[in-house]
PDB file of C-alpha atoms in Angstrom:
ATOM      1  CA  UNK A1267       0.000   0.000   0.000  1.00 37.00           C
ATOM      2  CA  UNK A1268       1.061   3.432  -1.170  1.00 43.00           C
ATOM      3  CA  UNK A1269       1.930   5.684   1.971  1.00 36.00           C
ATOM      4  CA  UNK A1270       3.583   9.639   2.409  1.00 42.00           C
ATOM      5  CA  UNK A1271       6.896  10.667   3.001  1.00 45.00           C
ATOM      6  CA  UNK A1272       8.565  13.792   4.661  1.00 48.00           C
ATOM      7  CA  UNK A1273      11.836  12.562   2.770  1.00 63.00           C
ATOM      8  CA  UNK A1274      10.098  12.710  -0.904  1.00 79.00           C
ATOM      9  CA  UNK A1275       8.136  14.286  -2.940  1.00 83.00           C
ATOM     10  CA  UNK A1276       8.519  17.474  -1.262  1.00 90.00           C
ATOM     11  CA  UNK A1277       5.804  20.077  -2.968  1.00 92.00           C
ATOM     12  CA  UNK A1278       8.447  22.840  -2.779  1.00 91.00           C
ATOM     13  CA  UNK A1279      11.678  20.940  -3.855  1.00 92.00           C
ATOM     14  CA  UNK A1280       9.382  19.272  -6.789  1.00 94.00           C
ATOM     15  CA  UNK A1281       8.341  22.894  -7.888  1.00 94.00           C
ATOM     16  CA  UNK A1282      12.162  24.188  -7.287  1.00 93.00           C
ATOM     17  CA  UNK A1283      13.490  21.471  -9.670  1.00 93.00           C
ATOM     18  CA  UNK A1284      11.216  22.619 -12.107  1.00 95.00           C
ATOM     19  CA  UNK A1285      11.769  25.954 -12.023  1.00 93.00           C
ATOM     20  CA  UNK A1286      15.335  24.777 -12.838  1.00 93.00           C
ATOM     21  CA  UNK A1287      14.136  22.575 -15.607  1.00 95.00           C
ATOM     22  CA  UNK A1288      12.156  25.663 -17.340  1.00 94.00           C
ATOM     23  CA  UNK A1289      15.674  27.394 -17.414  1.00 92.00           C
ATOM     24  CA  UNK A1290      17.648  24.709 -19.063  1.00 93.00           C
ATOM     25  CA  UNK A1291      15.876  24.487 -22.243  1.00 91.00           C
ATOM     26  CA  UNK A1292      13.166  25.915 -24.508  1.00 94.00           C
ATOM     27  CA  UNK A1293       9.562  25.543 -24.018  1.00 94.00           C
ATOM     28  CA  UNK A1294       8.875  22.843 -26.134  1.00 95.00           C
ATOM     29  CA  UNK A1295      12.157  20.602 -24.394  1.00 96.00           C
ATOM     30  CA  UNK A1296      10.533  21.152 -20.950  1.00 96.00           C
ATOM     31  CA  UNK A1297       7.033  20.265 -22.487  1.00 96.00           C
ATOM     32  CA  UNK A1298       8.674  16.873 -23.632  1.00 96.00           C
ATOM     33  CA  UNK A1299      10.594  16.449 -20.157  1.00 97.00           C
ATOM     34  CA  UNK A1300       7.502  17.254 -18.099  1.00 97.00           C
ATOM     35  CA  UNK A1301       5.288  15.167 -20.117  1.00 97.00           C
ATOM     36  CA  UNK A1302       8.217  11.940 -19.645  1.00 97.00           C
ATOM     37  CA  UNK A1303       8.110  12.894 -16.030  1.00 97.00           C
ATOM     38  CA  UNK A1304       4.524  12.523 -15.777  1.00 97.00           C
ATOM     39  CA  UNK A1305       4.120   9.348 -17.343  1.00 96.00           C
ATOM     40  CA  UNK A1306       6.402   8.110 -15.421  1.00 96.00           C
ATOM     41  CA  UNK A1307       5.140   8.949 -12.558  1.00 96.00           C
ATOM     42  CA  UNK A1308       1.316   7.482 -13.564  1.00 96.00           C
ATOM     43  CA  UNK A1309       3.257   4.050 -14.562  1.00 96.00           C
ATOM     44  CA  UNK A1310       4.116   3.952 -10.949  1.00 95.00           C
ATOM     45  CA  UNK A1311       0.747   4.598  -9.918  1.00 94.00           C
ATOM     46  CA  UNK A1312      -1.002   2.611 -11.741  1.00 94.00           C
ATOM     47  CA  UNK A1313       1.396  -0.177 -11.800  1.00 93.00           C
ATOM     48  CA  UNK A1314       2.640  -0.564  -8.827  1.00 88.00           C
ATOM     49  CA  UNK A1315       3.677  -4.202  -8.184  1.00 85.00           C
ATOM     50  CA  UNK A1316       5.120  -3.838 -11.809  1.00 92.00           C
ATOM     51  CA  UNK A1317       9.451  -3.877 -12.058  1.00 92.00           C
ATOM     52  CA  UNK A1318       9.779  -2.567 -15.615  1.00 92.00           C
ATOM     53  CA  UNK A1319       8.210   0.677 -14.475  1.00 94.00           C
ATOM     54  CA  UNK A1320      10.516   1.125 -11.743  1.00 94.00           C
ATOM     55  CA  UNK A1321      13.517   0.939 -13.524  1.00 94.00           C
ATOM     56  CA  UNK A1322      15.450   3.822 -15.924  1.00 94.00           C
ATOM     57  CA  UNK A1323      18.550   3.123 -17.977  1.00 93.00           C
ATOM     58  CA  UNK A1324      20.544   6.080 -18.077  1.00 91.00           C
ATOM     59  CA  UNK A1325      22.556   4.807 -21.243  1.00 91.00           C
ATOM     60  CA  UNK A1326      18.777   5.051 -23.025  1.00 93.00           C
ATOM     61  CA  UNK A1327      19.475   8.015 -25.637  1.00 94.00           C
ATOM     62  CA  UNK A1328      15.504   8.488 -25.638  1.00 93.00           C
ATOM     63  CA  UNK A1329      15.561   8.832 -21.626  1.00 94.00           C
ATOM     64  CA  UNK A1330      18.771  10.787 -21.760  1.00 94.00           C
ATOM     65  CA  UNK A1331      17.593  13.365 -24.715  1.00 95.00           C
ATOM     66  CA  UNK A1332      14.426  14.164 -22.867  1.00 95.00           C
ATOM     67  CA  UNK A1333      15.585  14.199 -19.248  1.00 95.00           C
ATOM     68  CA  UNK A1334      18.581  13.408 -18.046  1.00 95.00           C
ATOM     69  CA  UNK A1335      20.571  16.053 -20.288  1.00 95.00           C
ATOM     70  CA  UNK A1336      18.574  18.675 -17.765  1.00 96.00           C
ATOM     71  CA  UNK A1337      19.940  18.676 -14.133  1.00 94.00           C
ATOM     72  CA  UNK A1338      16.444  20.036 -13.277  1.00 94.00           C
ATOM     73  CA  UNK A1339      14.443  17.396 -14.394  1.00 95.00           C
ATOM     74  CA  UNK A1340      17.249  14.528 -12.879  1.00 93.00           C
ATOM     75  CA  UNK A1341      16.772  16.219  -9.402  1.00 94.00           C
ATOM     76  CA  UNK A1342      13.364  15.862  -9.854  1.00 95.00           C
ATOM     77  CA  UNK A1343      13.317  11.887 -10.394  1.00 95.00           C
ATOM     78  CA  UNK A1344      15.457  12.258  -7.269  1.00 93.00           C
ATOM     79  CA  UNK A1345      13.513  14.132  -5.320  1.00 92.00           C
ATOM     80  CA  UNK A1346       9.997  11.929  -5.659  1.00 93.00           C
ATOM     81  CA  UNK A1347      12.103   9.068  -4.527  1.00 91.00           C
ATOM     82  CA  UNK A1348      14.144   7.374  -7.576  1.00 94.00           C
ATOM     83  CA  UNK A1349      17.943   6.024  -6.755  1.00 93.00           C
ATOM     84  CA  UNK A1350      20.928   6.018  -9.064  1.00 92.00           C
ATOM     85  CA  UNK A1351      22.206   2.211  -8.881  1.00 91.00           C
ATOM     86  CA  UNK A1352      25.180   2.159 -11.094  1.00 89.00           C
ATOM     87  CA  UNK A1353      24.094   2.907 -15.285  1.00 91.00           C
ATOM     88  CA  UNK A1354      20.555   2.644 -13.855  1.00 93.00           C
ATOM     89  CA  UNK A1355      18.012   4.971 -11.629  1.00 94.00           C
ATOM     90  CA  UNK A1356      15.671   2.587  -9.400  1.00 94.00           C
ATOM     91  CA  UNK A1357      12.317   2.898  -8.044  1.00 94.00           C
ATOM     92  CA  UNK A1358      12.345   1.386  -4.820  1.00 89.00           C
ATOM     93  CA  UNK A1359       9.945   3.496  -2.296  1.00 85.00           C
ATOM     94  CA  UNK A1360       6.193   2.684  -2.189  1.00 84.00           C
ATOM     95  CA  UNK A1361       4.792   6.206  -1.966  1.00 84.00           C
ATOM     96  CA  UNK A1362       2.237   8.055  -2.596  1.00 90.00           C
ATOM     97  CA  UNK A1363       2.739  10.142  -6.016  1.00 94.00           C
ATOM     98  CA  UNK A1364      -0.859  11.767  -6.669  1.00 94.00           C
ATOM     99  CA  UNK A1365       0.990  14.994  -5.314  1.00 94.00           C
ATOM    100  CA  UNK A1366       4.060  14.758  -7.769  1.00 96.00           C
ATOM    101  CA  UNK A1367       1.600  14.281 -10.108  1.00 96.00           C
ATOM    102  CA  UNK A1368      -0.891  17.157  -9.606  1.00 96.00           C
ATOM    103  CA  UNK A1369       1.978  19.442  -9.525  1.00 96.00           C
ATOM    104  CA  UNK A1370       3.600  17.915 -12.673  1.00 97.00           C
ATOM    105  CA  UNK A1371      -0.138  18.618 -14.503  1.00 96.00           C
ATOM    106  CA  UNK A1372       0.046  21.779 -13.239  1.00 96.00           C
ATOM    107  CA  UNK A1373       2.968  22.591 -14.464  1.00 96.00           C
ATOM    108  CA  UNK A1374       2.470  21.646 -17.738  1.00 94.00           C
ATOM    109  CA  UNK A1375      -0.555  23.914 -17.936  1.00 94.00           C
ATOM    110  CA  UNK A1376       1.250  26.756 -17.697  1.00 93.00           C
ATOM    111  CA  UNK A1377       3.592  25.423 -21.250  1.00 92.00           C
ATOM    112  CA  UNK A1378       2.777  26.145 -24.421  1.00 89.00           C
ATOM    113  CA  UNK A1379       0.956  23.368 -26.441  1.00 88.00           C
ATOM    114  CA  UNK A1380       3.238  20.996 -28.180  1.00 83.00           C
ATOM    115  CA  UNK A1381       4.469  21.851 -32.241  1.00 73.00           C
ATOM    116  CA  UNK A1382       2.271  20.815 -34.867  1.00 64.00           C
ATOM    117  CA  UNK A1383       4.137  19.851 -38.511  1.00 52.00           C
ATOM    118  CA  UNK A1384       2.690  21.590 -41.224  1.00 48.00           C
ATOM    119  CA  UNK A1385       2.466  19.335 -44.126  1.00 48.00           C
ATOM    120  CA  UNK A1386       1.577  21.976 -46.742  1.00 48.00           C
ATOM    121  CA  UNK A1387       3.295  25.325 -47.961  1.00 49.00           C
ATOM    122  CA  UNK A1388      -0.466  26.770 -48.340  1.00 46.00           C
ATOM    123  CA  UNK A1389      -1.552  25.692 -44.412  1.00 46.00           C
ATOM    124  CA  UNK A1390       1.409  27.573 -43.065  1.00 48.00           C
ATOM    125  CA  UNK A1391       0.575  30.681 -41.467  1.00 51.00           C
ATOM    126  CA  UNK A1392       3.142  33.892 -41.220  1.00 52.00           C
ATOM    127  CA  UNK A1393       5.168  33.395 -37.874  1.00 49.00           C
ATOM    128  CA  UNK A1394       4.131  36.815 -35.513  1.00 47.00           C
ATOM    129  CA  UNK A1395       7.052  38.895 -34.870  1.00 46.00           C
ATOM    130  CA  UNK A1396       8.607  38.052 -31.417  1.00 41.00           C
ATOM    131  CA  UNK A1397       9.163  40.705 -28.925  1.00 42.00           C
ATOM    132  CA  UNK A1398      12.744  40.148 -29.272  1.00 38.00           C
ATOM    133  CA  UNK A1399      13.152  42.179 -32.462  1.00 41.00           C
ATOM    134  CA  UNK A1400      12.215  45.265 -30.727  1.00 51.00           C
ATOM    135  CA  UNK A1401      14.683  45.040 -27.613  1.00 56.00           C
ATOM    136  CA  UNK A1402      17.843  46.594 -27.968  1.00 72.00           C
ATOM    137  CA  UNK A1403      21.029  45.067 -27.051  1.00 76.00           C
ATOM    138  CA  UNK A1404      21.783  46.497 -23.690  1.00 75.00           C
ATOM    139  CA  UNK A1405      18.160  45.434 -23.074  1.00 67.00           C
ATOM    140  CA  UNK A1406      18.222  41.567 -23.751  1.00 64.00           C
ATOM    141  CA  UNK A1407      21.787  41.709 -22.059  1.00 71.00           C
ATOM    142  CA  UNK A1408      20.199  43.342 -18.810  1.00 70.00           C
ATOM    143  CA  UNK A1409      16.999  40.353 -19.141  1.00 63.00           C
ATOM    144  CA  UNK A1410      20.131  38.046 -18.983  1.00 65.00           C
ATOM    145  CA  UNK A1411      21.908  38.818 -16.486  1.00 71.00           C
ATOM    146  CA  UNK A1412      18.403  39.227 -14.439  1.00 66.00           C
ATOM    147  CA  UNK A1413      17.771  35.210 -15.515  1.00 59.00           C
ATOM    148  CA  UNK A1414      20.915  34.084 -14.582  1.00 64.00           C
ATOM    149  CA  UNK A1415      20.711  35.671 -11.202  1.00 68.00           C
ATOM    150  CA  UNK A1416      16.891  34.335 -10.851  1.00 62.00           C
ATOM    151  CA  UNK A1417      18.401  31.088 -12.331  1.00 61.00           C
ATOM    152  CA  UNK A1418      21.587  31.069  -9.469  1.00 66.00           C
ATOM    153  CA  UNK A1419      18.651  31.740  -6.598  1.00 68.00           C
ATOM    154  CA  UNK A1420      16.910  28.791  -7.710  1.00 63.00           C
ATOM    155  CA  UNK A1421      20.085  26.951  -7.343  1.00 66.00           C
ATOM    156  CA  UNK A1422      20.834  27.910  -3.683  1.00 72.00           C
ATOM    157  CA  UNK A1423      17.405  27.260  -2.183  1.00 67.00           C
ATOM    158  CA  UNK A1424      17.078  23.866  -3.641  1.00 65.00           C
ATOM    159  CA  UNK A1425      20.695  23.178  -2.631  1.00 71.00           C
ATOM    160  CA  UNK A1426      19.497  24.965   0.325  1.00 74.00           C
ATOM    161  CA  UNK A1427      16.409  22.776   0.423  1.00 68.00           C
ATOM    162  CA  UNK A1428      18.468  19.079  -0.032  1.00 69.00           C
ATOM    163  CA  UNK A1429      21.030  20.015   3.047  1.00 76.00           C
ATOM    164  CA  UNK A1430      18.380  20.277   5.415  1.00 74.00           C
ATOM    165  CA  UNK A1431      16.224  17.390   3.961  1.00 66.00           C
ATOM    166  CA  UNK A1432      19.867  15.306   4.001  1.00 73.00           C
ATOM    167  CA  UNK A1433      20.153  16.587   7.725  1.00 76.00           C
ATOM    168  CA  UNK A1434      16.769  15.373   9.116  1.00 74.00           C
ATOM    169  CA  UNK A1435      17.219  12.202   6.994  1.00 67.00           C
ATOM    170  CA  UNK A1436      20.817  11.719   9.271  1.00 76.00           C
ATOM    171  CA  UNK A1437      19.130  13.071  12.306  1.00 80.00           C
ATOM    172  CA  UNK A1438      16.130   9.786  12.331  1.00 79.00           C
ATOM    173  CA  UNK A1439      19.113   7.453  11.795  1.00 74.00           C
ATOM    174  CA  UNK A1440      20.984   8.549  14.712  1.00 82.00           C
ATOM    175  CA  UNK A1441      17.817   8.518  16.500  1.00 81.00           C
ATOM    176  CA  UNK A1442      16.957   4.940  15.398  1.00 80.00           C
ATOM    177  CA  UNK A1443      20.699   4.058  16.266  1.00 79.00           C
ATOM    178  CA  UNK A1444      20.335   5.861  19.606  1.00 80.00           C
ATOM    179  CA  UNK A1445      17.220   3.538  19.916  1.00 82.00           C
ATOM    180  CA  UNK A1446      18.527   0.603  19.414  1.00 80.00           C
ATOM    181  CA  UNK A1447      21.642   0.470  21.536  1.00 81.00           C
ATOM    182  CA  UNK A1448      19.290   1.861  24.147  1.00 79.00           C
ATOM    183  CA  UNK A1449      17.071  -1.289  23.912  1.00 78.00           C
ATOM    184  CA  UNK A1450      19.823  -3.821  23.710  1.00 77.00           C
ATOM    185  CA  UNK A1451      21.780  -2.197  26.536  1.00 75.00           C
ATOM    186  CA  UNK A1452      18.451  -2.241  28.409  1.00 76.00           C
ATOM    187  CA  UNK A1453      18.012  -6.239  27.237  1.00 74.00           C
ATOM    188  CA  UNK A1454      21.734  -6.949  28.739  1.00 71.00           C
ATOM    189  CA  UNK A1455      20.964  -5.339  32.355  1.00 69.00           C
ATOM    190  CA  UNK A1456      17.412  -7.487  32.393  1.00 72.00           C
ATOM    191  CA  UNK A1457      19.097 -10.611  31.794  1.00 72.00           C
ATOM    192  CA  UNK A1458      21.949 -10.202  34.252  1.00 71.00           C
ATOM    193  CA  UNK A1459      19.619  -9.455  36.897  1.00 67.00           C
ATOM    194  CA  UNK A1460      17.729 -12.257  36.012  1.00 63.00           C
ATOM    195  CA  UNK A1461      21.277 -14.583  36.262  1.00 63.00           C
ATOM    196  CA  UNK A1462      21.678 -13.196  39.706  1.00 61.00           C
ATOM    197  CA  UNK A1463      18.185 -12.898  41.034  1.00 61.00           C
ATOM    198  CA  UNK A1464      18.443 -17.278  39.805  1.00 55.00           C
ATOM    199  CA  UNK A1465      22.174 -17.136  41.488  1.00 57.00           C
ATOM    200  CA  UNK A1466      20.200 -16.344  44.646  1.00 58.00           C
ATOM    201  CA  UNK A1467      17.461 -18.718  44.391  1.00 53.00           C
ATOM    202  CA  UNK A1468      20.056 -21.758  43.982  1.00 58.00           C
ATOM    203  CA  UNK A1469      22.454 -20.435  47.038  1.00 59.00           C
ATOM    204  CA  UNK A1470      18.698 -20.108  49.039  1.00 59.00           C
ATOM    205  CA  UNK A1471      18.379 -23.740  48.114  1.00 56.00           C
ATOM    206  CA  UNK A1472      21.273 -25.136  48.455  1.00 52.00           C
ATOM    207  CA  UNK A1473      21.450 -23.603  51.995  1.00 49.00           C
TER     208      UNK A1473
END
């Protein structure tokens, strides 16, 4: 059975790493990596006991031109709970994705719909001038430099964002650690009062 996690799947890491996707290529790349994220992520949902669906080959030039070439959309798969084993990325968590998914619909909303192919000359319609033409070149260099800033912020809160996720995930390990010694230590002192409280009774009997 499908259950949450505070370690995945993370609403604002998810929406971080694509914000970092929509800066690594054009509209219609992040359409296609979006739309590969989401069907993965309804495979899993609707498949769950299934292996094939939990398993990526990175060497797979399909899997690699649509998503792993962006570092956005490979923190993503990270962040809703996939593992890099060797040449492959694993599925091995039983969680809950109808989140990941809502906010991977969501995004893709807000994208432009996917490129038709024209087949004839006479269907083709007169591209509309692009609001490029008209900036000047001190202009598009300021809109650069105010994207890669935007693009660097990003950056540092997800980085941000994975530090402290990494540091609770240490933090319940210690605890679990802590845990455990406690109850074994506790296990040791019950059964050597038991050997002497049974030391006792003999000496009583013997007597």
């Amino acid at each position: 059975m499908a259950h949450p996690s505070s370690e995945f799947n993370d609403p604002e890491i998810l929406r971080t790493c694509l914000q970092m996707l929509d800066d690594e290529g054009s509209k219609q790349e992040v359409r296609v990596a979006v739309e590969t994220l989401l069907k993965l992520s309804r495979n899993l949902s609707s498949h769950p006991g299934d292996e094939k669906y939990r398993k990526i080959r990175k060497e797979n030039k399909a899997i690699h031109e649509k998503l792993l070439r962006f570092e956005g959309a490979k923190e993503f798969l990270l962040a809703m709970g996939w593992t890099e084993i060797d040449d492959m990325l694993m599925y091995l968590e039983d969680h809950d994705l109808s989140v990941t998914t809502s906010i991977l619909e969501e995004h893709l909303h807000t994208l432009p719909p996917p490129q038709t192919t024209v087949t004839s000359p006479s269907a083709a319609t007169p591209a509309a001038p692009t609001e490029t033409v008209s900036w000047t070149e001190a202009e598009l260099k300021q809109r650069d430099e105010k994207l890669g800033k935007e693009k660097k912020r990003r950056m540092e809160e997800y980085q941000r964002m994975k530090k402290e996720r990494e540091a609770i995930k240490k933090q319940i390990k210690e605890d679990r650690k802590d845990t455990q010694t406690r109850e074994v230590k506790d296990s040791h002192a019950r059964q050597l009062h038991f050997g002497a409280n049974v030391k006792k009774f003999e000496n009583r009997g013997g007597g």
